[in-house]
Short mmCIF file of C-alpha atoms and ligand atoms in Angstrom, two decimals:
data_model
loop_
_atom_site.label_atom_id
_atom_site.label_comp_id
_atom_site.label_asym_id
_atom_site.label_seq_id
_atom_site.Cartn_x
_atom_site.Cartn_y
_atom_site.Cartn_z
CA UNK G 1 -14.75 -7.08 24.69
CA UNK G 2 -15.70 -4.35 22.26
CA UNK G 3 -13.49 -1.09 22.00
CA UNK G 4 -11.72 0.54 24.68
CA UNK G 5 -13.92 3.05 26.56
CA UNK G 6 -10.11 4.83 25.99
CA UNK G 7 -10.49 5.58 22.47
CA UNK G 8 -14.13 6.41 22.49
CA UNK G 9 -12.89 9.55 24.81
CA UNK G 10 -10.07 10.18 22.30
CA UNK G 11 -12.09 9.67 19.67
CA UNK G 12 -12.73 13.59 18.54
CA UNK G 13 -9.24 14.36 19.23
CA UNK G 14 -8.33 11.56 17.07
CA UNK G 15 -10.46 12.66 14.39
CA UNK G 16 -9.35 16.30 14.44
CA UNK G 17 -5.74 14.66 13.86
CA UNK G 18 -6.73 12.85 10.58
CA UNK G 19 -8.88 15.82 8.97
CA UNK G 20 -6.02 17.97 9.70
CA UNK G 21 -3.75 15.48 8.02
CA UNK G 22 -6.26 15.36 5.09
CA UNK G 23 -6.46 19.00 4.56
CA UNK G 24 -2.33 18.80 4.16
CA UNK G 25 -1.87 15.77 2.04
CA UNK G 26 1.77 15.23 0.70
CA UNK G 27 3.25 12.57 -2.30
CA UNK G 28 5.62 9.95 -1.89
CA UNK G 29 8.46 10.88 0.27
CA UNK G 30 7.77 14.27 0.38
CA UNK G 31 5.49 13.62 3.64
CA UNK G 32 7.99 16.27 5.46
CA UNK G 33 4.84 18.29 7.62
CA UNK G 34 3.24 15.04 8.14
CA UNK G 35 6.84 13.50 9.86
CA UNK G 36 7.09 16.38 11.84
CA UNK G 37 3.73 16.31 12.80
CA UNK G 38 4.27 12.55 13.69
CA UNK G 39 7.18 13.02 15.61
CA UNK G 40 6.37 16.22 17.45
CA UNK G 41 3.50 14.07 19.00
CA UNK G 42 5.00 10.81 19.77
CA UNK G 43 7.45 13.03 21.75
CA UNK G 44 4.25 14.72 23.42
CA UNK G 45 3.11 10.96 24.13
CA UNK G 46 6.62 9.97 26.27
CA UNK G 47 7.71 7.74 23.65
CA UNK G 48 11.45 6.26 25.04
CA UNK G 49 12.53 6.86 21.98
CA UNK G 50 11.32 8.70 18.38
CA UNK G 51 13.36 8.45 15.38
CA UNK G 52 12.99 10.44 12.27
CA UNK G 53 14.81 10.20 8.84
CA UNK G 54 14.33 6.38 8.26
CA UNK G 55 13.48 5.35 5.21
CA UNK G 56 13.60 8.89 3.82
CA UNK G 57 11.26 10.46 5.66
CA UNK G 58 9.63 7.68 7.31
CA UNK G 59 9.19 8.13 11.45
CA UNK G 60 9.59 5.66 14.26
CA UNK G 61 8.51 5.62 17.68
CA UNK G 62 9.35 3.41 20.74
CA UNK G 63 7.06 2.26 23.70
CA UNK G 64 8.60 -0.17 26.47
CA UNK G 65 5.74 -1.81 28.43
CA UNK G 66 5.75 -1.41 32.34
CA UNK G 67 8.01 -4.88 32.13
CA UNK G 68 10.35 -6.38 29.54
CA UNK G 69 10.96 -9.92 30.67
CA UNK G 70 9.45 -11.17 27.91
CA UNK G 71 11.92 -9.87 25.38
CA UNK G 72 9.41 -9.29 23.09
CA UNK G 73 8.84 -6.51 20.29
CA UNK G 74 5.73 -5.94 17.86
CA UNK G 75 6.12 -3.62 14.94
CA UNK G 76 2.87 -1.24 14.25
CA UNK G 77 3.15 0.24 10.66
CA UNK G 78 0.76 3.10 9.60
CA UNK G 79 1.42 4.63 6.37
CA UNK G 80 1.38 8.48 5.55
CA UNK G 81 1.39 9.45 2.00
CA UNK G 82 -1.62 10.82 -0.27
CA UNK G 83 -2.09 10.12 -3.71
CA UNK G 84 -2.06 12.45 -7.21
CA UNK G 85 -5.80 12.93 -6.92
CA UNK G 86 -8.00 16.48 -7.64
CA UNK G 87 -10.19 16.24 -4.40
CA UNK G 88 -14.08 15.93 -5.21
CA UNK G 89 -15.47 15.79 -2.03
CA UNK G 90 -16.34 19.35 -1.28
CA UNK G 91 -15.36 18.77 2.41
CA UNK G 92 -14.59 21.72 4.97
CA UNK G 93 -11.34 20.01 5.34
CA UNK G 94 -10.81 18.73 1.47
CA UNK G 95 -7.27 19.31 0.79
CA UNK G 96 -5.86 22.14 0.29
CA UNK G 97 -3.30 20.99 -1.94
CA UNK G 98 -4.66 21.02 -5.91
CA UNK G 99 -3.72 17.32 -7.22
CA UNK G 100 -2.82 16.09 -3.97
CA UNK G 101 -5.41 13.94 -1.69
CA UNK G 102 -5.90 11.58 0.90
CA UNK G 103 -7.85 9.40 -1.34
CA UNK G 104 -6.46 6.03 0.22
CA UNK G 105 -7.24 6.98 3.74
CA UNK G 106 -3.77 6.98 4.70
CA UNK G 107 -4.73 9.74 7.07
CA UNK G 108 -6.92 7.60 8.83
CA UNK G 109 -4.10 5.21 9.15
CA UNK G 110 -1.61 7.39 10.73
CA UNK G 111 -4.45 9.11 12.99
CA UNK G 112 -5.13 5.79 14.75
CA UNK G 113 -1.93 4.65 15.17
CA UNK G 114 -0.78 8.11 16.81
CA UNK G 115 -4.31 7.26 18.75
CA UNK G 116 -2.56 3.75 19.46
CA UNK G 117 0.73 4.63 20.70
CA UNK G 118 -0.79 7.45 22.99
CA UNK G 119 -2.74 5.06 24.55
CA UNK G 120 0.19 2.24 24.93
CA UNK G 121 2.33 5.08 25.96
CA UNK G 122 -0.11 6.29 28.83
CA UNK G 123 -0.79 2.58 30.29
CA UNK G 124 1.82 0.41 29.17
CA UNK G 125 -0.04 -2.22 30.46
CA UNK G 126 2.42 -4.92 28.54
CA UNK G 127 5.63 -7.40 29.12
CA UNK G 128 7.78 -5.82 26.31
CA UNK G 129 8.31 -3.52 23.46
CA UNK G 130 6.19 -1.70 20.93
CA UNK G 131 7.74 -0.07 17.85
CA UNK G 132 5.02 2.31 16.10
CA UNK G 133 6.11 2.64 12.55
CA UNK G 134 5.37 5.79 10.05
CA UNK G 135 5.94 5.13 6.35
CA UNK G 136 5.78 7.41 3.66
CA UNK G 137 5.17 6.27 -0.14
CA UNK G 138 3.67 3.17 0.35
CA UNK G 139 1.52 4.43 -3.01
CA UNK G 140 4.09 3.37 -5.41
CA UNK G 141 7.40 4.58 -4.16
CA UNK G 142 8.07 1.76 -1.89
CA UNK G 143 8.64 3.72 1.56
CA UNK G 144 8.26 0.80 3.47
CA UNK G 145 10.96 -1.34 1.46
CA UNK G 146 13.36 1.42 1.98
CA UNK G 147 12.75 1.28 5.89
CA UNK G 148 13.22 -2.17 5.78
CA UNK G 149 16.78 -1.35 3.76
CA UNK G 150 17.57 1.11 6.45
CA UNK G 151 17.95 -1.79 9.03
CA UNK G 152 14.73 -1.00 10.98
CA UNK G 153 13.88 -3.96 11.95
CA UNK G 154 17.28 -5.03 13.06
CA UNK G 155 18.36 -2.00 14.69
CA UNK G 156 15.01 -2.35 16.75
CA UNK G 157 14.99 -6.41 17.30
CA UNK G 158 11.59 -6.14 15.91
CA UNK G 159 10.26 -9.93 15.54
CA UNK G 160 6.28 -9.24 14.10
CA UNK G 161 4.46 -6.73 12.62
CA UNK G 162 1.11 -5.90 11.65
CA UNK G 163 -0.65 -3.24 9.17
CA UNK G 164 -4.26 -2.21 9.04
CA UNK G 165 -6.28 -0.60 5.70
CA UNK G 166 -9.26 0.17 5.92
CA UNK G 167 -11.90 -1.09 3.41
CA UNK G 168 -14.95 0.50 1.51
CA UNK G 169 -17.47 -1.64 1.43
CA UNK G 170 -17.09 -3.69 4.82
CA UNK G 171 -19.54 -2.44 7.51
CA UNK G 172 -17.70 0.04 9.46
CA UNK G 173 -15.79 -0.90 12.59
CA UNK G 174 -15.50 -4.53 11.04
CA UNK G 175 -12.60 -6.52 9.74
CA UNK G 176 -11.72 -8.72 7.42
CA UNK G 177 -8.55 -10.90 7.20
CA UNK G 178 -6.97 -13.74 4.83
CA UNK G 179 -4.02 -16.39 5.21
CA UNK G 180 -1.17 -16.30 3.20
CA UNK G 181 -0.81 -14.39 -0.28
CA UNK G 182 -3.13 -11.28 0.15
CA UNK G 183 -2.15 -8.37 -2.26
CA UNK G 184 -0.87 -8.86 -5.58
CA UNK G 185 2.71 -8.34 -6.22
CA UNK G 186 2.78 -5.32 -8.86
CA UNK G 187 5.01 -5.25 -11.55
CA UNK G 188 5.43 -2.76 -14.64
CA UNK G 189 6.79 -2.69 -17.90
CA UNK G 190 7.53 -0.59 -20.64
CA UNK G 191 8.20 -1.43 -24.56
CA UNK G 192 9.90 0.26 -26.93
CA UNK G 193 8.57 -0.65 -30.50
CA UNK G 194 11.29 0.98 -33.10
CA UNK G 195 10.10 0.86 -36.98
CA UNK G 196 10.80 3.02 -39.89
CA UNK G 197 9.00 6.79 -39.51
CA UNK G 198 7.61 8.39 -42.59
CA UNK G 199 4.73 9.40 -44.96
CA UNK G 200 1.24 8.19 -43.93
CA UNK G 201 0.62 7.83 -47.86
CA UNK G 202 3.81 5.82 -48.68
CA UNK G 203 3.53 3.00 -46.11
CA UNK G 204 5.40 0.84 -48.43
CA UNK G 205 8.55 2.62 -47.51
CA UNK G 206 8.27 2.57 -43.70
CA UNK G 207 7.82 -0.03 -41.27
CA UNK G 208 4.66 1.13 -38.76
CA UNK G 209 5.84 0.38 -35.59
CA UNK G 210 1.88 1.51 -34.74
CA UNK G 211 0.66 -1.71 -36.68
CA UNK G 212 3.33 -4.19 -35.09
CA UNK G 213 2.59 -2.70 -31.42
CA UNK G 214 -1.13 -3.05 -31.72
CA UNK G 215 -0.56 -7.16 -32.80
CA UNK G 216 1.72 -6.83 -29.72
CA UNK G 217 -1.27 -5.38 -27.86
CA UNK G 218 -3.59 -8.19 -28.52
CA UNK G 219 -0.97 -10.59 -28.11
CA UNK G 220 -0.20 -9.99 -24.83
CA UNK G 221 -3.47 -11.22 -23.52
CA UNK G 222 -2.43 -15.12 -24.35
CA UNK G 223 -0.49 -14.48 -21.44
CA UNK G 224 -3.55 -14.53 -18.98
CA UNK G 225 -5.86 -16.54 -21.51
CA UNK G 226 -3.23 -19.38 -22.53
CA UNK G 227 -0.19 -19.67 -20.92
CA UNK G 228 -1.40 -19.23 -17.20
CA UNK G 229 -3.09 -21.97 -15.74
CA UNK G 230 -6.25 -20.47 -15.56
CA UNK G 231 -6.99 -21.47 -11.97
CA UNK G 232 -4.89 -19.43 -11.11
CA UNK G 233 -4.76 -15.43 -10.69
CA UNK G 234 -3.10 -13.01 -13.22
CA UNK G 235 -3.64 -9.57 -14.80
CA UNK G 236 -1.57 -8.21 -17.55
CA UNK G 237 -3.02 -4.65 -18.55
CA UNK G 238 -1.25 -2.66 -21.21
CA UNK G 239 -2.45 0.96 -19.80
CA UNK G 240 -0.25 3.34 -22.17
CA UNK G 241 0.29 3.32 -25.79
CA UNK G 242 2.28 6.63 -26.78
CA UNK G 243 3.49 7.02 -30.82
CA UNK G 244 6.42 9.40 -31.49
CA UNK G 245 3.94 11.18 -33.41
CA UNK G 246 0.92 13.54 -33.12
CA UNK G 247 0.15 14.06 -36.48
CA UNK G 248 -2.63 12.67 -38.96
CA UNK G 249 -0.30 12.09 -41.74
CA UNK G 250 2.90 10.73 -40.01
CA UNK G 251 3.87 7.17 -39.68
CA UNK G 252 5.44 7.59 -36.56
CA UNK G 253 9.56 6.07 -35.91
CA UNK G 254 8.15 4.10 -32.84
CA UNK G 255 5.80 3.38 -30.52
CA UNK G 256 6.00 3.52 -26.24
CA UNK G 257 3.38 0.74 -24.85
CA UNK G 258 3.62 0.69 -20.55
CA UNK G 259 1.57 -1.33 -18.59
CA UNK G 260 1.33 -3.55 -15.40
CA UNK G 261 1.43 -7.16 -14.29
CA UNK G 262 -0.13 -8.59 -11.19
CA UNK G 263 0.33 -11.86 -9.52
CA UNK G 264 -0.22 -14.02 -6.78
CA UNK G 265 2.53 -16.72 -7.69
CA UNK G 266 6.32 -16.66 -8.05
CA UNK G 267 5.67 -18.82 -11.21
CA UNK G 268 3.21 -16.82 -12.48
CA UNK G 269 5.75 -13.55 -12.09
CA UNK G 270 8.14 -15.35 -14.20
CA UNK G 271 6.02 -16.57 -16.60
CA UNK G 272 4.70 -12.99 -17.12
CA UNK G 273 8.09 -11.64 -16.99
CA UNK G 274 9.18 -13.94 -20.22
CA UNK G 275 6.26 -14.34 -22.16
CA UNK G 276 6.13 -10.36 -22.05
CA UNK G 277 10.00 -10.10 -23.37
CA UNK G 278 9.22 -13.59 -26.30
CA UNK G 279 5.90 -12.06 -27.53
CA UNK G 280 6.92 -7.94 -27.58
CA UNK G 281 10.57 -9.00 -29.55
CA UNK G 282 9.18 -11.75 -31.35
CA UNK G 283 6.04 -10.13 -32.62
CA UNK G 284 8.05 -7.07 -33.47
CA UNK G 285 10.57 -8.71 -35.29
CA UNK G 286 7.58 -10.83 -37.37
CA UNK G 287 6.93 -7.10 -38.44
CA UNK G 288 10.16 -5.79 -39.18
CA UNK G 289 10.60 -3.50 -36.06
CA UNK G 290 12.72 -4.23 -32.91
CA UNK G 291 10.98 -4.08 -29.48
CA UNK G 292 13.62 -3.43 -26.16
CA UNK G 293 11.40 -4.57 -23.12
CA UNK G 294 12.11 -3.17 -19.63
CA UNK G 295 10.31 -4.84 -17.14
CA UNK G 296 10.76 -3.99 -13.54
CA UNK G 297 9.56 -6.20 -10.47
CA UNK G 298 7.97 -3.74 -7.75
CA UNK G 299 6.21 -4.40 -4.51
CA UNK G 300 6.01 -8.27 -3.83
CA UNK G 301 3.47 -10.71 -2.93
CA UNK G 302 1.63 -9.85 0.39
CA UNK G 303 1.49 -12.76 2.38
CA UNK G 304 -0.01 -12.83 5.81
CA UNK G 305 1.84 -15.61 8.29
CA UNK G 306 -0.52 -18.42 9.48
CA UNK G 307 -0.19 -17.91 12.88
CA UNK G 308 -0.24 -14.28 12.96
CA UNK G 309 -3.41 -14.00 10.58
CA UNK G 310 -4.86 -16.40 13.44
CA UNK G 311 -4.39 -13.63 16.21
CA UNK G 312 -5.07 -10.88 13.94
CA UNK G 313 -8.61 -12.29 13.63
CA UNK G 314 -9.14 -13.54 17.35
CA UNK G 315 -8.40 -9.83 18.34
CA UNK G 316 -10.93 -7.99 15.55
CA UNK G 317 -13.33 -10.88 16.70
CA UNK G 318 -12.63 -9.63 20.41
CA UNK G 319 -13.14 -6.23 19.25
CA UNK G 320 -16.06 -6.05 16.92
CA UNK G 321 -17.71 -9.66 17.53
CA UNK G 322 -16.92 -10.99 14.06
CA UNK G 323 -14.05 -10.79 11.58
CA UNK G 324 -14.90 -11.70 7.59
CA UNK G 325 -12.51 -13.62 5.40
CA UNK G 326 -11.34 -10.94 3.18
CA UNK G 327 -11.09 -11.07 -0.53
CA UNK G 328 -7.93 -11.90 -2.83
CA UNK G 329 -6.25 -8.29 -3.85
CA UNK G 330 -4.79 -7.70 -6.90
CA UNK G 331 -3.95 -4.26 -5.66
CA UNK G 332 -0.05 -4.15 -4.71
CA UNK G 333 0.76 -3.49 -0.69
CA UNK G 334 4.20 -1.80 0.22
CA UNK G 335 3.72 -3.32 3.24
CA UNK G 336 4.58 -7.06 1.74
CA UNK G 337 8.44 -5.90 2.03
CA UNK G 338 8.13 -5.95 6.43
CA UNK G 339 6.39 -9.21 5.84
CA UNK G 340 9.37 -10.38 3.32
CA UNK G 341 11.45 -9.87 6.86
CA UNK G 342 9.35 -10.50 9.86
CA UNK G 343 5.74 -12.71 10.53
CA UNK G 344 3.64 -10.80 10.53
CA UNK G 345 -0.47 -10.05 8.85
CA UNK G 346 -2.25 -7.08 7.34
CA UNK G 347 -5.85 -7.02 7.89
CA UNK G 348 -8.71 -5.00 6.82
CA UNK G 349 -10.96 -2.29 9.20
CA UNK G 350 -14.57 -1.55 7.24
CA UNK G 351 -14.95 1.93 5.89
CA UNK G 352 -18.47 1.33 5.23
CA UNK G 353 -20.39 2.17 2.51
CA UNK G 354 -18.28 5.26 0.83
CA UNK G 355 -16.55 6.01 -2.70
CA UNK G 356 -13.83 3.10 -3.43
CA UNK G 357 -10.18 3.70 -2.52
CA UNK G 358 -8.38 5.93 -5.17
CA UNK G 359 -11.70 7.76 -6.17
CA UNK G 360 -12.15 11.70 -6.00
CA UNK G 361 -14.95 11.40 -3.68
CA UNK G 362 -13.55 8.86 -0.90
CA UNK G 363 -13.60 9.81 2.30
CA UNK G 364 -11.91 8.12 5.48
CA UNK G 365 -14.57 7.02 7.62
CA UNK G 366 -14.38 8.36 11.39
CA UNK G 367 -16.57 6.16 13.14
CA UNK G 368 -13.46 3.67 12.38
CA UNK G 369 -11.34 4.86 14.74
CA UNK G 370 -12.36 3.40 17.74
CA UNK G 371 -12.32 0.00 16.47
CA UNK G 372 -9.02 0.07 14.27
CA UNK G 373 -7.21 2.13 17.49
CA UNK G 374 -8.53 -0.59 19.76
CA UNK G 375 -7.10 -3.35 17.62
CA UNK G 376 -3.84 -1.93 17.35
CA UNK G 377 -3.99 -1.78 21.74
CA UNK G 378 -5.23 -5.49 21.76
CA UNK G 379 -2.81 -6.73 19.25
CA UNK G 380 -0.15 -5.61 22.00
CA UNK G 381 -1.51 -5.83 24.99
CA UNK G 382 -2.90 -9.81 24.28
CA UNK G 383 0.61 -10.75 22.58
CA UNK G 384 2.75 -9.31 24.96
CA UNK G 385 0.12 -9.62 28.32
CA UNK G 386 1.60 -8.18 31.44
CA UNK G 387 2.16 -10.17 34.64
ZN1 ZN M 401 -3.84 3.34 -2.27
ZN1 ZN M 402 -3.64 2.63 0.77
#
């Protein structure tokens, strides 16, 4: 079966959707025209039920199937926010926003599943219950953990769920899909390296908290190179390393380093975690200075379920004739909080060959919609099949 003949009618209308979103991209939580938007047409749809205000501003929707015997309910999630990005793309419908962009094709994301839940809600043709979810600041501001902390998928009964991103670099309208951990779970830290601030030409009487942080710099790449077991995947990046002072002849009082650690392991996340706090306060101290570590655990591991990730892929294979087994990520995935609560598995829709994800250039690829919408109607209608 390749995509619905459904979608390929909707798919202009679809499209007009997501470059309208694009043109009005909004940060984190503050997604409150995109909500609106969202809700105003699941209401259009018939949805039994839409629901705004969960999770912040995160939107969700309600489709019973023309039976319910089966008891069953499937959670959709789309995700809505944009990133800090200045827009390169010199499209009629760039944003229109300065330092605000759809750059992770989050757009895309909520277009088809608005195309999805039209659809469901028109035919219905399933035994049970479909609960479309909208999520704002999935880029860093975990949305979708704060749904989860709302009781969504209690309050709802929901008992799987699936997500969809698409992917540069995968042929368009083809997916890609892996077993167990996926993304990376994305931690970050910050150090505080306190010395003794004073005259650049009297370094005798300070202590350089610029000299100790740099050892600390270099240091903290044992982590990855010797303490890890090297088969298996980490990344430790120090991405930030701020003095207290601007000048040429200052030896500043102390030194800000912030970075980020990624992982696929819950040893790995540990090991990270206190090699990070022995090597920044032990290094420090070798020097004279005092280091205060704060290191905060973000989004967790994504890890698709076994037998979900088996479905996933039969339907893309039903849809586009083939699904690819996807890459590891080392990219984080708000998403891996539903998947913390329910089964549940995340796959990948091909973008084709545009800019990378995050890049001022990227574009959400349109000719995606008719696959990714179709998936999203399979996934339902083949889990929860009518009589
Ligand atoms: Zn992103
Ligand atoms: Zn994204």
């Amino acid at each position: 079966m390749p995509v619905k003949n459904r979608f390929a009618e909707l798919q202009s209308e679809i499209t007009e959707w997501r470059r309208d979103l694009h043109e009005n991209p909004e940060l984190l939580f503050d997604t409150h025209r995109t909500s609106a938007l969202v809700a105003e047409k699941l209401q259009a749809f018939g949805c039994d039920e839409v629901v705004t205000g969960i999770g912040r501003t995160g939107v969700v929707g309600v489709i019973k199937g023309k039976a319910s015997g089966s008891g069953k309910v499937i959670g959709l999630r789309a995700d809505m926010d944009a990133l800090p990005i200045l827009e390169d793309t010199g499209l009629e419908y760039a944003s229109k926003t300065p330092g605000a962009m759809h750059a992770c094709g989050h757009d895309g994301h909520t277009a088809m599943l608005l195309g999805a839940a039209k659809y469901l809600a028109e035919t219905r043709n399933f035994d049970g219950t479909v609960v479309v979810i909208f999520q704002p600041a999935e880029e860093g501001g975990g949305g979708g953990k704060e749904m989860c902390d709302d009781g969504m998928m209690a309050r709802w009964g929901i008992q799987e769920v699936y997500g969809m991103h698409n992917w540069p670099g995968v042929p368009v309208g083809q997916f890609a899909i892996r077993p167990g951990a996926f993304f990376a779970a994305t931690d970050i830290f910050e150090v505080t390296v306190e010395g003794k601030g004073g005259h650049a030409a009297k370094p005798h009487e300070t202590i350089d908290p610029t000299v100790a942080s740099a050892q600390i710099v270099t240091a903290l790449q044992t982590i990855a190179s010797r303490n890890a077991d090297p088969v298996s995947q980490i990344v430790v990046s120090v991405t930030s390393f701020e003095t207290s002072s601007t000048a040429f002849n200052v030896i500043p009082q102390r030194v800000k380093l912030r970075g980020t650690v990624r992982t696929l392991a819950p040893e790995n996340r540990d090991l990270a975690e206190t090699r990070i706090n022995d090597i920044c306060t032990g290094m420090a101290a070798a020097l004279g200075c005092v280091a205060k570590v704060d290191y905060t655990r973000n989004y967790p591991v994504m890890v698709n379920s076994e037998e979900q990730t088996e479905f996933a892929a039969d339907v893309a294979r039903a849809v586009s004739g083939d699904c690819a087994d996807a890459p590891l990520v080392m990219g984080g995935e708000d998403f891996a909080f539903m998947l913390e609560e329910r089964p549940g598995a995340y796959i990948l829709v091909g973008n084709g060959d545009t800019a990378a994800v995050h890049h001022p250039q990227y574009n959400f690829n349109d000719e995606a919609i008719p696959a990714g919408c179709s998936w999203w109607a399979e996934i339902v209608e083949r889990r929860m099949p009518a009589a």
